[in-house]
Amino acid sequence: MVEGVEVPTEHWIGGERVSSADAFVDVSPIDEMPIAEVARGGAPEVDAAVRAARRASEAWGSTPPKRRAEVLHRIADLVQERVPELAAVETRDNGSLLRSMRSSVMPRVARNFRFFADQLLELGNREMAYEGFSERLTWDPSGVTGVITPWNAPLMLATWRLAPALAAGNAVILKPPEWAPLTASMLADIARGAGLPDGALNVVQGIGEEAGAALVAHPGVDRVAFTGSAATGRLVAAAAGANLTPASLELGGKSPFVAFADADLDAVVKQAVNQYDSAGQVCLAGTRLIVEASVYDEVLDRLGGAAAALRQGDPRQDATDLGPQITREHFDRVDGFVRRAKADGARAVFGGAPNEELGGLHYRPTLFVEAPEGSEILTQEVFGPVLTAQPFTGEDEAVALANSTEYGLAAIVYTGDPGRAERVSRRLVAGTVWVNCFFVRDLAAPFGGARHSGIGREGGPWSFDFYADVKNVCTAPW
Ligand code: NAD
């Protein structure tokens, strides 16, 4: 039992709970206490899941779209019914704010299923004509999809990939993150309760280098959907490439937050402090503040005040703004970045250390200035509550600083000038540019990263282009 909820800890393969000889211990970031022993799968469990998925994929893939959409809507209904339980377990497992889990994240899980169910029905077939020949385009199921997800938003990110994969008629094998594996197991029960056929969704629990690597390397997998770090993404791309398995990679970021002096500075400060949300464990976070020199001191000063007002503590309490880092290992990694930034000559305007008063895995919101050009803290993803600030003069310098990392997941621009917004956003290298806003996520819009932040785009029809085998039947005139 976790937070009073019964949570299965075995694998879910072919509609059955399957255990493994080995287990791994799942620890809560809230108090660093063990909360579950979870089955530790590897190549044999992955192989069994691929075989179960292959068997199920034929029937599920040939199920009429209308019926597939009904099942996905039913999954959404059951997710909605269980939002309080899913939220409580996710918070205990990964330390995310309970109030966000309840109000936005778990409802978004349900929306992932509803959106792609509706999108499937809109997709239909497409007819084209070419020099008298007719062309009929169909989005056929591609077979078996492997989905691998990170710990920072486990269920939301898993369902953003597996909902379109299932909608497209594929059977799915999900390898959840070993640092937050529990809600995936609950989803398996929900999917079965909604009438998803056995084997259409399988969950193989385990460690990335074991179960994850086995899944990606399995020749019976037709699509790999990976969300995680760029370093793991490289390994995943190489392993999938060896089998010529198409892989959609959503990777890390070091996104710029560019604020011009003509922007609404109240809004800039409010949005800048939001970049500490989830204690900085957000791929999209605009962690590099790039602020026009004439308002640089004012923005930093006001940001310091806003950051000081953030309440750190137990993520289950409504008053808390920032919870803990996910694990001791990750906490130490964040602290390592901070220590090296100081050694490199950067200066912490605030924060720059663990929160000793609270102890545990709480790290203080941190802002670095004067980091040397090209230094680690300006170029590498920390994935903790650590921002940097750099002043600029003129659009060219703003764009040059913004584009100065190997990442390209997102960018944020604040300005009061629509023409400038247009010019600057065109020049930014990013999958998504938010102008005077942040984190607006339309499921119908393409999402993904440029450069080392990913390969491919998903969302709306782009998801179906990836998970389906798009086919053109070109017929001569009869
Ligand atoms: P990670 O790369 O360490 O792990 C991600 C997943 O990959 C886990 O399930 C892990 O078990 C698995 N894995 C590890 N090694 C593997 C291997 N050799 N083969 C196959 N699978 C393997 O990432 P993380 O620390 O869990 O998550 C944080 C990272 O995810 C950050 O870089 C963050 O920016 C990124 N992220 C990106 C997005 C996005 O949409 N672009 C969203 C959330 C998080």
Short mmCIF file of C-alpha atoms and ligand atoms in Angstrom, two decimals:
data_model
loop_
_atom_site.label_atom_id
_atom_site.label_comp_id
_atom_site.label_asym_id
_atom_site.label_seq_id
_atom_site.Cartn_x
_atom_site.Cartn_y
_atom_site.Cartn_z
CA MET A 1 0.00 0.00 0.00
CA VAL A 2 1.26 3.47 -0.88
CA GLU A 3 -0.64 6.42 0.62
CA GLY A 4 -3.48 3.99 1.34
CA VAL A 5 -3.63 2.83 -2.29
CA GLU A 6 -3.05 -0.75 -3.40
CA VAL A 7 -0.28 -0.55 -6.01
CA PRO A 8 0.86 -3.65 -7.92
CA THR A 9 4.64 -3.94 -8.14
CA GLU A 10 4.97 -6.80 -10.63
CA HIS A 11 5.16 -6.52 -14.40
CA TRP A 12 2.00 -6.56 -16.47
CA ILE A 13 2.51 -8.85 -19.45
CA GLY A 14 -0.19 -10.28 -21.70
CA GLY A 15 -2.89 -9.40 -19.19
CA GLU A 16 -1.18 -11.06 -16.23
CA ARG A 17 0.86 -9.93 -13.27
CA VAL A 18 4.32 -11.46 -13.67
CA SER A 19 7.05 -11.35 -11.05
CA SER A 20 10.84 -11.51 -11.43
CA ALA A 21 13.47 -13.19 -9.33
CA ASP A 22 15.01 -9.79 -8.57
CA ALA A 23 13.47 -6.57 -7.27
CA PHE A 24 14.59 -2.98 -6.85
CA VAL A 25 13.69 -0.70 -3.99
CA ASP A 26 11.60 2.37 -4.76
CA VAL A 27 12.38 5.21 -2.35
CA SER A 28 10.19 8.27 -1.75
CA PRO A 29 11.95 11.63 -2.13
CA ILE A 30 9.76 13.09 0.62
CA ASP A 31 11.51 11.25 3.46
CA GLU A 32 13.93 8.95 1.63
CA MET A 33 12.00 5.95 2.97
CA PRO A 34 11.46 2.81 0.88
CA ILE A 35 7.87 2.60 -0.32
CA ALA A 36 7.87 -0.44 -2.59
CA GLU A 37 9.91 -3.36 -3.87
CA VAL A 38 9.35 -3.47 -7.59
CA ALA A 39 9.99 -6.36 -10.00
CA ARG A 40 13.31 -5.94 -11.77
CA GLY A 41 12.84 -7.14 -15.32
CA GLY A 42 15.40 -7.71 -18.03
CA ALA A 43 15.69 -9.34 -21.42
CA PRO A 44 13.43 -12.35 -20.66
CA GLU A 45 10.55 -10.20 -19.39
CA VAL A 46 10.95 -7.81 -22.31
CA ASP A 47 10.91 -10.74 -24.72
CA ALA A 48 7.73 -12.12 -23.14
CA ALA A 49 6.12 -8.68 -23.37
CA VAL A 50 7.11 -8.28 -27.02
CA ARG A 51 5.58 -11.66 -27.83
CA ALA A 52 2.37 -10.78 -25.95
CA ALA A 53 2.23 -7.41 -27.69
CA ARG A 54 2.80 -8.97 -31.10
CA ARG A 55 -0.09 -11.38 -30.52
CA ALA A 56 -2.38 -8.59 -29.32
CA SER A 57 -1.40 -6.11 -32.03
CA GLU A 58 -3.19 -7.95 -34.83
CA ALA A 59 -6.58 -7.94 -33.13
CA TRP A 60 -6.19 -4.45 -31.65
CA GLY A 61 -4.85 -3.07 -34.93
CA SER A 62 -7.83 -4.42 -36.84
CA THR A 63 -10.36 -3.22 -34.26
CA PRO A 64 -12.40 -0.45 -35.94
CA PRO A 65 -11.14 3.02 -35.03
CA LYS A 66 -14.50 3.89 -33.49
CA ARG A 67 -14.19 1.02 -31.01
CA ARG A 68 -10.54 1.83 -30.27
CA ALA A 69 -11.56 5.41 -29.56
CA GLU A 70 -14.30 4.20 -27.20
CA VAL A 71 -11.81 2.15 -25.18
CA LEU A 72 -9.42 5.12 -24.94
CA HIS A 73 -12.25 7.37 -23.75
CA ARG A 74 -13.14 4.74 -21.16
CA ILE A 75 -9.51 4.72 -19.96
CA ALA A 76 -9.78 8.50 -19.63
CA ASP A 77 -13.00 8.13 -17.60
CA LEU A 78 -11.32 5.71 -15.21
CA VAL A 79 -8.22 7.89 -14.88
CA GLN A 80 -10.49 10.77 -13.99
CA GLU A 81 -12.28 8.69 -11.37
CA ARG A 82 -8.95 7.75 -9.83
CA VAL A 83 -7.27 11.18 -9.96
CA PRO A 84 -6.99 11.46 -6.15
CA GLU A 85 -5.31 8.05 -5.86
CA LEU A 86 -3.04 8.52 -8.86
CA ALA A 87 -2.05 11.97 -7.59
CA ALA A 88 -1.30 10.70 -4.08
CA VAL A 89 0.86 7.84 -5.34
CA GLU A 90 2.74 9.97 -7.90
CA THR A 91 3.51 12.61 -5.27
CA ARG A 92 4.79 10.02 -2.81
CA ASP A 93 6.82 8.41 -5.58
CA ASN A 94 8.46 11.42 -7.23
CA GLY A 95 7.88 14.37 -4.89
CA SER A 96 5.79 16.49 -7.27
CA LEU A 97 3.33 18.93 -5.73
CA LEU A 98 0.12 17.11 -4.82
CA ARG A 99 -2.03 20.10 -5.69
CA SER A 100 -0.59 20.20 -9.25
CA MET A 101 -1.02 16.46 -9.62
CA ARG A 102 -4.67 16.76 -8.68
CA SER A 103 -5.58 19.92 -10.52
CA SER A 104 -3.61 19.70 -13.75
CA VAL A 105 -1.27 16.75 -14.28
CA MET A 106 -3.60 13.79 -13.73
CA PRO A 107 -6.48 15.50 -15.59
CA ARG A 108 -3.99 15.97 -18.43
CA VAL A 109 -3.33 12.20 -18.36
CA ALA A 110 -7.04 11.68 -19.04
CA ARG A 111 -6.94 14.36 -21.73
CA ASN A 112 -4.07 12.59 -23.49
CA PHE A 113 -6.36 9.61 -24.06
CA ARG A 114 -9.39 11.68 -25.03
CA PHE A 115 -7.46 13.88 -27.42
CA PHE A 116 -5.82 11.05 -29.37
CA ALA A 117 -9.07 9.05 -29.42
CA ASP A 118 -10.79 12.01 -31.07
CA GLN A 119 -7.82 12.66 -33.33
CA LEU A 120 -7.98 9.06 -34.56
CA LEU A 121 -11.56 9.53 -35.68
CA GLU A 122 -10.67 12.74 -37.49
CA LEU A 123 -7.69 11.17 -39.22
CA GLY A 124 -9.65 9.03 -41.72
CA ASN A 125 -8.02 8.30 -45.05
CA ARG A 126 -6.82 10.84 -47.53
CA GLU A 127 -7.26 10.81 -51.28
CA MET A 128 -4.88 12.52 -53.68
CA ALA A 129 -4.53 12.49 -57.45
CA TYR A 130 -1.40 12.61 -59.61
CA GLU A 131 -1.35 12.70 -63.41
CA GLY A 132 -4.57 10.68 -63.62
CA PHE A 133 -3.54 8.15 -60.96
CA SER A 134 -5.48 8.06 -57.70
CA GLU A 135 -3.57 7.92 -54.44
CA ARG A 136 -5.16 6.67 -51.24
CA LEU A 137 -3.26 7.38 -48.04
CA THR A 138 -3.84 5.30 -44.92
CA TRP A 139 -2.32 5.39 -41.46
CA ASP A 140 -1.89 1.67 -40.73
CA PRO A 141 -0.83 0.34 -37.31
CA SER A 142 2.92 -0.19 -37.22
CA GLY A 143 2.82 -3.09 -34.74
CA VAL A 144 4.61 -2.95 -31.39
CA THR A 145 5.69 0.30 -29.74
CA GLY A 146 8.24 0.50 -26.91
CA VAL A 147 7.79 3.50 -24.62
CA ILE A 148 10.48 4.59 -22.14
CA THR A 149 9.84 7.49 -19.80
CA PRO A 150 11.60 9.62 -17.16
CA TRP A 151 10.66 10.17 -13.53
CA ASN A 152 9.77 13.84 -13.46
CA ALA A 153 6.24 13.42 -14.81
CA PRO A 154 5.96 9.66 -15.23
CA LEU A 155 2.30 9.07 -15.99
CA MET A 156 1.72 12.24 -17.95
CA LEU A 157 4.74 11.63 -20.18
CA ALA A 158 4.00 7.92 -20.60
CA THR A 159 0.43 8.54 -21.70
CA TRP A 160 1.42 11.35 -24.07
CA ARG A 161 3.24 8.62 -26.06
CA LEU A 162 1.17 5.52 -25.43
CA ALA A 163 -2.24 7.12 -26.05
CA PRO A 164 -1.42 7.93 -29.70
CA ALA A 165 0.41 4.61 -30.09
CA LEU A 166 -2.69 2.73 -28.93
CA ALA A 167 -4.98 4.99 -30.94
CA ALA A 168 -2.95 4.16 -34.05
CA GLY A 169 -3.68 0.48 -33.37
CA ASN A 170 -0.33 -0.55 -31.93
CA ALA A 171 0.32 -2.71 -28.90
CA VAL A 172 2.60 -1.03 -26.37
CA ILE A 173 5.31 -2.04 -23.93
CA LEU A 174 5.98 0.62 -21.32
CA LYS A 175 9.23 0.68 -19.34
CA PRO A 176 8.59 3.15 -16.49
CA PRO A 177 11.37 5.05 -14.71
CA GLU A 178 12.95 3.12 -11.84
CA TRP A 179 12.89 6.24 -9.63
CA ALA A 180 9.09 6.60 -9.98
CA PRO A 181 7.59 3.37 -11.31
CA LEU A 182 4.27 3.09 -9.50
CA THR A 183 1.55 4.93 -11.42
CA ALA A 184 2.42 2.95 -14.57
CA SER A 185 1.35 -0.18 -12.74
CA MET A 186 -1.91 1.46 -11.76
CA LEU A 187 -2.49 2.43 -15.38
CA ALA A 188 -2.29 -1.22 -16.42
CA ASP A 189 -5.23 -2.02 -14.11
CA ILE A 190 -7.14 0.98 -15.44
CA ALA A 191 -6.57 -0.05 -19.05
CA ARG A 192 -7.80 -3.56 -18.41
CA GLY A 193 -10.85 -2.21 -16.55
CA ALA A 194 -11.60 -0.05 -19.59
CA GLY A 195 -11.67 -3.07 -21.89
CA LEU A 196 -8.27 -2.74 -23.55
CA PRO A 197 -7.47 -6.28 -24.75
CA ASP A 198 -4.81 -8.21 -22.87
CA GLY A 199 -1.37 -7.68 -24.36
CA ALA A 200 -2.25 -4.34 -25.97
CA LEU A 201 -0.57 -2.60 -23.02
CA ASN A 202 2.31 -4.26 -21.19
CA VAL A 203 4.39 -2.80 -18.40
CA VAL A 204 7.90 -4.13 -17.80
CA GLN A 205 9.42 -2.64 -14.68
CA GLY A 206 13.16 -2.40 -14.26
CA ILE A 207 16.41 -0.50 -14.50
CA GLY A 208 17.20 1.51 -17.63
CA GLU A 209 20.41 -0.27 -18.56
CA GLU A 210 18.65 -3.63 -18.18
CA ALA A 211 14.96 -3.57 -19.09
CA GLY A 212 15.16 -0.31 -21.04
CA ALA A 213 18.17 -1.37 -23.09
CA ALA A 214 16.60 -4.78 -23.79
CA LEU A 215 13.39 -3.15 -25.01
CA VAL A 216 15.13 -0.76 -27.38
CA ALA A 217 17.38 -3.49 -28.79
CA HIS A 218 14.56 -6.00 -29.32
CA PRO A 219 14.06 -6.68 -33.04
CA GLY A 220 10.34 -7.26 -32.45
CA VAL A 221 9.77 -3.61 -31.55
CA ASP A 222 8.55 -1.47 -34.46
CA ARG A 223 8.67 1.98 -32.86
CA VAL A 224 10.63 3.38 -29.93
CA ALA A 225 9.29 6.43 -28.10
CA PHE A 226 11.89 7.66 -25.63
CA THR A 227 11.73 10.58 -23.22
CA GLY A 228 14.80 11.24 -21.08
CA SER A 229 18.25 12.74 -21.08
CA ALA A 230 20.31 13.45 -24.17
CA ALA A 231 23.01 11.08 -22.90
CA THR A 232 20.59 8.15 -22.74
CA GLY A 233 18.97 9.32 -25.95
CA ARG A 234 22.24 8.73 -27.77
CA LEU A 235 22.35 5.11 -26.54
CA VAL A 236 18.69 4.60 -27.42
CA ALA A 237 19.13 6.05 -30.91
CA ALA A 238 22.15 3.83 -31.55
CA ALA A 239 20.41 0.66 -30.35
CA ALA A 240 17.22 1.41 -32.28
CA GLY A 241 19.28 2.34 -35.32
CA ALA A 242 20.94 -1.08 -35.31
CA ASN A 243 17.50 -2.59 -36.01
CA LEU A 244 16.41 0.32 -38.23
CA THR A 245 13.61 0.90 -35.71
CA PRO A 246 12.22 4.43 -36.00
CA ALA A 247 12.79 6.28 -32.72
CA SER A 248 11.10 9.46 -31.51
CA LEU A 249 13.33 11.13 -28.93
CA GLU A 250 12.21 13.86 -26.51
CA LEU A 251 15.34 14.86 -24.63
CA GLY A 252 16.73 17.45 -22.27
CA GLY A 253 16.87 21.20 -22.48
CA LYS A 254 18.66 24.34 -21.36
CA SER A 255 16.06 26.75 -22.57
CA PRO A 256 16.64 30.50 -22.78
CA PHE A 257 14.26 33.01 -21.20
CA VAL A 258 14.84 36.27 -23.07
CA ALA A 259 13.41 39.40 -21.47
CA PHE A 260 13.51 42.73 -23.32
CA ALA A 261 13.26 46.04 -21.48
CA ASP A 262 9.99 46.82 -23.26
CA ALA A 263 8.30 43.77 -21.69
CA ASP A 264 5.83 43.83 -18.81
CA LEU A 265 8.42 43.36 -16.06
CA ASP A 266 5.84 42.20 -13.52
CA ALA A 267 5.01 39.36 -15.88
CA VAL A 268 8.70 38.65 -16.49
CA VAL A 269 9.45 38.29 -12.79
CA LYS A 270 6.36 36.19 -12.17
CA GLN A 271 7.22 33.85 -15.03
CA ALA A 272 10.92 33.74 -14.16
CA VAL A 273 10.19 32.47 -10.67
CA ASN A 274 7.96 29.79 -12.19
CA GLN A 275 11.08 28.29 -13.70
CA TYR A 276 11.75 26.84 -10.23
CA ASP A 277 8.50 24.82 -10.43
CA SER A 278 8.85 21.13 -9.58
CA ALA A 279 12.08 22.13 -7.86
CA GLY A 280 13.58 22.72 -11.29
CA GLN A 281 12.98 19.18 -12.51
CA VAL A 282 11.24 20.26 -15.72
CA CYS A 283 12.70 19.64 -19.17
CA LEU A 284 11.11 22.77 -20.64
CA ALA A 285 12.21 25.18 -17.91
CA GLY A 286 13.74 28.44 -19.12
CA THR A 287 16.82 28.11 -16.96
CA ARG A 288 18.94 30.75 -18.69
CA LEU A 289 17.61 34.23 -18.04
CA ILE A 290 18.88 36.57 -20.75
CA VAL A 291 17.83 40.05 -19.71
CA GLU A 292 18.29 43.41 -21.47
CA ALA A 293 21.05 45.30 -19.67
CA SER A 294 18.94 48.38 -18.91
CA VAL A 295 16.54 46.34 -16.72
CA TYR A 296 18.92 43.55 -15.67
CA ASP A 297 19.54 44.74 -12.10
CA GLU A 298 15.88 45.50 -11.50
CA VAL A 299 14.69 42.10 -12.81
CA LEU A 300 17.29 40.20 -10.76
CA ASP A 301 16.50 42.18 -7.66
CA ARG A 302 12.79 41.52 -7.96
CA LEU A 303 13.38 37.86 -8.83
CA GLY A 304 15.38 37.52 -5.61
CA GLY A 305 12.36 38.76 -3.68
CA ALA A 306 9.99 36.40 -5.47
CA ALA A 307 12.30 33.41 -4.96
CA ALA A 308 12.64 34.20 -1.26
CA ALA A 309 8.87 33.96 -0.96
CA LEU A 310 8.79 30.41 -2.36
CA ARG A 311 7.84 27.92 0.32
CA GLN A 312 9.87 24.72 0.30
CA GLY A 313 8.64 21.61 2.06
CA ASP A 314 6.41 18.58 1.93
CA PRO A 315 4.84 18.42 -1.55
CA ARG A 316 1.67 16.95 -0.06
CA GLN A 317 0.86 20.24 1.66
CA ASP A 318 -1.12 22.83 -0.27
CA ALA A 319 1.08 25.69 0.94
CA THR A 320 4.25 24.18 -0.53
CA ASP A 321 5.69 25.66 -3.73
CA LEU A 322 8.85 23.55 -4.06
CA GLY A 323 9.27 19.92 -3.11
CA PRO A 324 12.44 17.84 -2.88
CA GLN A 325 14.86 16.57 -5.50
CA ILE A 326 13.95 13.06 -6.64
CA THR A 327 16.79 11.04 -5.06
CA ARG A 328 19.96 11.50 -3.06
CA GLU A 329 21.95 10.69 -6.21
CA HIS A 330 20.17 13.42 -8.17
CA PHE A 331 20.48 15.88 -5.27
CA ASP A 332 24.25 15.28 -5.21
CA ARG A 333 24.36 15.75 -8.97
CA VAL A 334 22.63 19.13 -8.66
CA ASP A 335 24.96 20.10 -5.83
CA GLY A 336 27.93 19.08 -7.99
CA PHE A 337 26.80 21.50 -10.71
CA VAL A 338 26.51 24.28 -8.14
CA ARG A 339 29.94 23.63 -6.66
CA ARG A 340 31.61 23.50 -10.05
CA ALA A 341 29.81 26.70 -11.14
CA LYS A 342 31.33 28.49 -8.15
CA ALA A 343 34.74 27.00 -8.88
CA ASP A 344 34.40 28.24 -12.46
CA GLY A 345 33.89 31.80 -11.17
CA ALA A 346 30.11 32.15 -11.22
CA ARG A 347 28.50 34.03 -8.32
CA ALA A 348 25.32 32.85 -6.58
CA VAL A 349 23.04 35.88 -6.10
CA PHE A 350 20.81 33.72 -3.92
CA GLY A 351 20.69 30.05 -3.00
CA GLY A 352 23.71 28.06 -4.07
CA ALA A 353 23.37 25.39 -1.38
CA PRO A 354 21.09 22.71 0.04
CA ASN A 355 18.31 23.92 2.32
CA GLU A 356 19.96 22.94 5.61
CA GLU A 357 16.97 24.02 7.71
CA LEU A 358 14.66 21.57 5.98
CA GLY A 359 17.31 18.94 5.34
CA GLY A 360 16.33 15.90 3.28
CA LEU A 361 16.47 16.43 -0.45
CA HIS A 362 15.53 20.12 -0.45
CA TYR A 363 17.80 22.37 -2.47
CA ARG A 364 17.55 26.15 -2.33
CA PRO A 365 16.38 28.01 -5.44
CA THR A 366 19.59 29.32 -6.91
CA LEU A 367 20.55 32.08 -9.33
CA PHE A 368 24.03 32.36 -10.80
CA VAL A 369 25.47 35.44 -12.50
CA GLU A 370 28.87 36.19 -14.03
CA ALA A 371 29.36 32.60 -15.22
CA PRO A 372 32.19 32.49 -17.75
CA GLU A 373 31.10 32.16 -21.38
CA GLY A 374 30.78 28.51 -22.39
CA SER A 375 31.07 27.27 -18.80
CA GLU A 376 29.22 24.17 -17.68
CA ILE A 377 26.49 25.99 -15.76
CA LEU A 378 25.59 27.98 -18.90
CA THR A 379 25.59 25.02 -21.26
CA GLN A 380 24.62 21.80 -19.45
CA GLU A 381 21.20 20.79 -18.14
CA VAL A 382 21.15 20.75 -14.30
CA PHE A 383 17.55 19.58 -13.89
CA GLY A 384 17.37 21.21 -10.48
CA PRO A 385 16.38 24.63 -9.08
CA VAL A 386 19.31 26.45 -10.64
CA LEU A 387 19.02 29.40 -13.03
CA THR A 388 21.65 31.61 -14.59
CA ALA A 389 21.32 35.23 -15.66
CA GLN A 390 23.18 37.09 -18.41
CA PRO A 391 22.73 40.70 -19.57
CA PHE A 392 22.51 41.61 -23.26
CA THR A 393 22.37 44.67 -25.46
CA GLY A 394 20.39 44.46 -28.71
CA GLU A 395 18.54 41.67 -30.47
CA ASP A 396 21.62 40.14 -32.09
CA GLU A 397 23.30 39.55 -28.75
CA ALA A 398 20.08 38.22 -27.21
CA VAL A 399 19.70 35.68 -30.02
CA ALA A 400 23.38 34.70 -29.93
CA LEU A 401 23.22 34.02 -26.19
CA ALA A 402 19.89 32.18 -26.51
CA ASN A 403 21.24 29.87 -29.21
CA SER A 404 24.56 29.21 -27.49
CA THR A 405 23.96 25.65 -26.24
CA GLU A 406 23.64 22.31 -27.97
CA TYR A 407 19.99 22.10 -26.83
CA GLY A 408 16.88 23.43 -28.56
CA LEU A 409 13.82 22.24 -26.67
CA ALA A 410 12.03 25.52 -25.98
CA ALA A 411 12.58 29.26 -25.69
CA ILE A 412 10.69 32.00 -23.88
CA VAL A 413 10.60 35.60 -25.10
CA TYR A 414 9.10 38.54 -23.23
CA THR A 415 8.66 41.78 -25.14
CA GLY A 416 6.03 44.46 -25.63
CA ASP A 417 6.83 44.75 -29.36
CA PRO A 418 5.05 42.28 -31.71
CA GLY A 419 7.55 42.98 -34.50
CA ARG A 420 10.47 42.16 -32.25
CA ALA A 421 8.69 39.01 -31.04
CA GLU A 422 8.33 37.91 -34.66
CA ARG A 423 11.96 38.70 -35.60
CA VAL A 424 13.49 37.09 -32.53
CA SER A 425 11.33 33.97 -32.46
CA ARG A 426 12.21 33.27 -36.11
CA ARG A 427 15.91 33.25 -35.21
CA LEU A 428 15.68 31.11 -32.09
CA VAL A 429 16.56 27.42 -32.42
CA ALA A 430 13.81 25.65 -30.48
CA GLY A 431 10.94 23.23 -30.97
CA THR A 432 8.60 25.63 -29.18
CA VAL A 433 8.94 29.39 -28.66
CA TRP A 434 6.61 30.93 -26.11
CA VAL A 435 6.08 34.67 -26.48
CA ASN A 436 4.88 36.40 -23.30
CA CYS A 437 3.72 33.04 -21.95
CA PHE A 438 5.07 29.66 -20.89
CA PHE A 439 3.99 26.02 -20.80
CA VAL A 440 0.94 26.44 -23.00
CA ARG A 441 0.58 22.92 -24.37
CA ASP A 442 -1.90 22.35 -27.16
CA LEU A 443 -2.00 18.60 -27.86
CA ALA A 444 -2.84 19.36 -31.48
CA ALA A 445 0.39 21.34 -31.99
CA PRO A 446 3.76 19.76 -32.85
CA PHE A 447 6.03 19.23 -29.87
CA GLY A 448 9.66 18.17 -29.79
CA GLY A 449 13.18 19.45 -29.62
CA ALA A 450 15.70 20.88 -32.06
CA ARG A 451 19.41 20.00 -31.97
CA HIS A 452 20.23 17.63 -29.07
CA SER A 453 16.83 18.12 -27.46
CA GLY A 454 15.30 15.46 -29.61
CA ILE A 455 14.47 13.86 -32.90
CA GLY A 456 10.97 14.13 -34.33
CA ARG A 457 7.76 15.91 -33.45
CA GLU A 458 4.64 14.53 -31.83
CA GLY A 459 1.21 15.96 -31.14
CA GLY A 460 -1.92 15.94 -33.31
CA PRO A 461 -1.29 14.38 -36.73
CA TRP A 462 2.49 14.32 -36.15
CA SER A 463 1.95 11.58 -33.54
CA PHE A 464 0.10 9.43 -36.03
CA ASP A 465 2.78 9.98 -38.66
CA PHE A 466 5.23 8.43 -36.22
CA TYR A 467 3.23 5.61 -34.64
CA ALA A 468 1.48 4.54 -37.86
CA ASP A 469 2.87 3.17 -41.09
CA VAL A 470 1.67 5.73 -43.57
CA LYS A 471 0.83 3.94 -46.82
CA ASN A 472 0.10 5.26 -50.30
CA VAL A 473 -1.97 3.00 -52.56
CA CYS A 474 -1.45 4.48 -56.01
CA THR A 475 -3.92 3.11 -58.58
CA ALA A 476 -3.93 3.53 -62.33
CA PRO A 477 -7.17 4.76 -63.92
CA TRP A 478 -9.62 1.86 -64.27
P1 NAD B 1 17.29 9.18 -18.17
O1 NAD B 1 17.74 9.37 -19.58
O2 NAD B 1 18.28 8.85 -17.15
O3 NAD B 1 16.20 8.01 -18.09
C1 NAD B 1 15.01 8.04 -18.85
C2 NAD B 1 14.49 6.62 -19.00
O4 NAD B 1 15.43 5.88 -19.76
C3 NAD B 1 14.31 5.87 -17.67
O5 NAD B 1 13.13 5.09 -17.75
C4 NAD B 1 15.52 4.96 -17.64
O6 NAD B 1 15.29 3.78 -16.92
C5 NAD B 1 15.72 4.66 -19.11
N1 NAD B 1 17.08 4.26 -19.50
C6 NAD B 1 18.26 4.55 -18.87
N2 NAD B 1 19.28 3.99 -19.53
C7 NAD B 1 18.75 3.34 -20.62
C8 NAD B 1 19.31 2.61 -21.70
N3 NAD B 1 20.62 2.39 -21.81
N4 NAD B 1 18.47 2.12 -22.64
C9 NAD B 1 17.14 2.35 -22.56
N5 NAD B 1 16.56 3.03 -21.55
C10 NAD B 1 17.35 3.52 -20.60
O7 NAD B 1 16.49 10.49 -17.80
P2 NAD B 1 15.83 10.85 -16.40
O8 NAD B 1 16.89 11.27 -15.45
O9 NAD B 1 14.88 9.78 -16.02
O10 NAD B 1 14.95 12.12 -16.80
C11 NAD B 1 15.42 13.41 -16.88
C12 NAD B 1 15.72 13.80 -18.31
O11 NAD B 1 14.56 13.67 -19.11
C13 NAD B 1 16.14 15.25 -18.43
O12 NAD B 1 17.19 15.35 -19.34
C14 NAD B 1 14.89 15.92 -18.98
O13 NAD B 1 15.13 17.13 -19.64
C15 NAD B 1 14.38 14.86 -19.87
N6 NAD B 1 12.96 15.07 -20.18
C16 NAD B 1 12.61 15.45 -21.44
C17 NAD B 1 11.28 15.71 -21.74
C18 NAD B 1 10.83 16.14 -23.11
O14 NAD B 1 9.64 16.16 -23.36
N7 NAD B 1 11.73 16.51 -24.00
C19 NAD B 1 10.31 15.55 -20.74
C20 NAD B 1 10.72 15.18 -19.46
C21 NAD B 1 12.05 14.93 -19.19
#
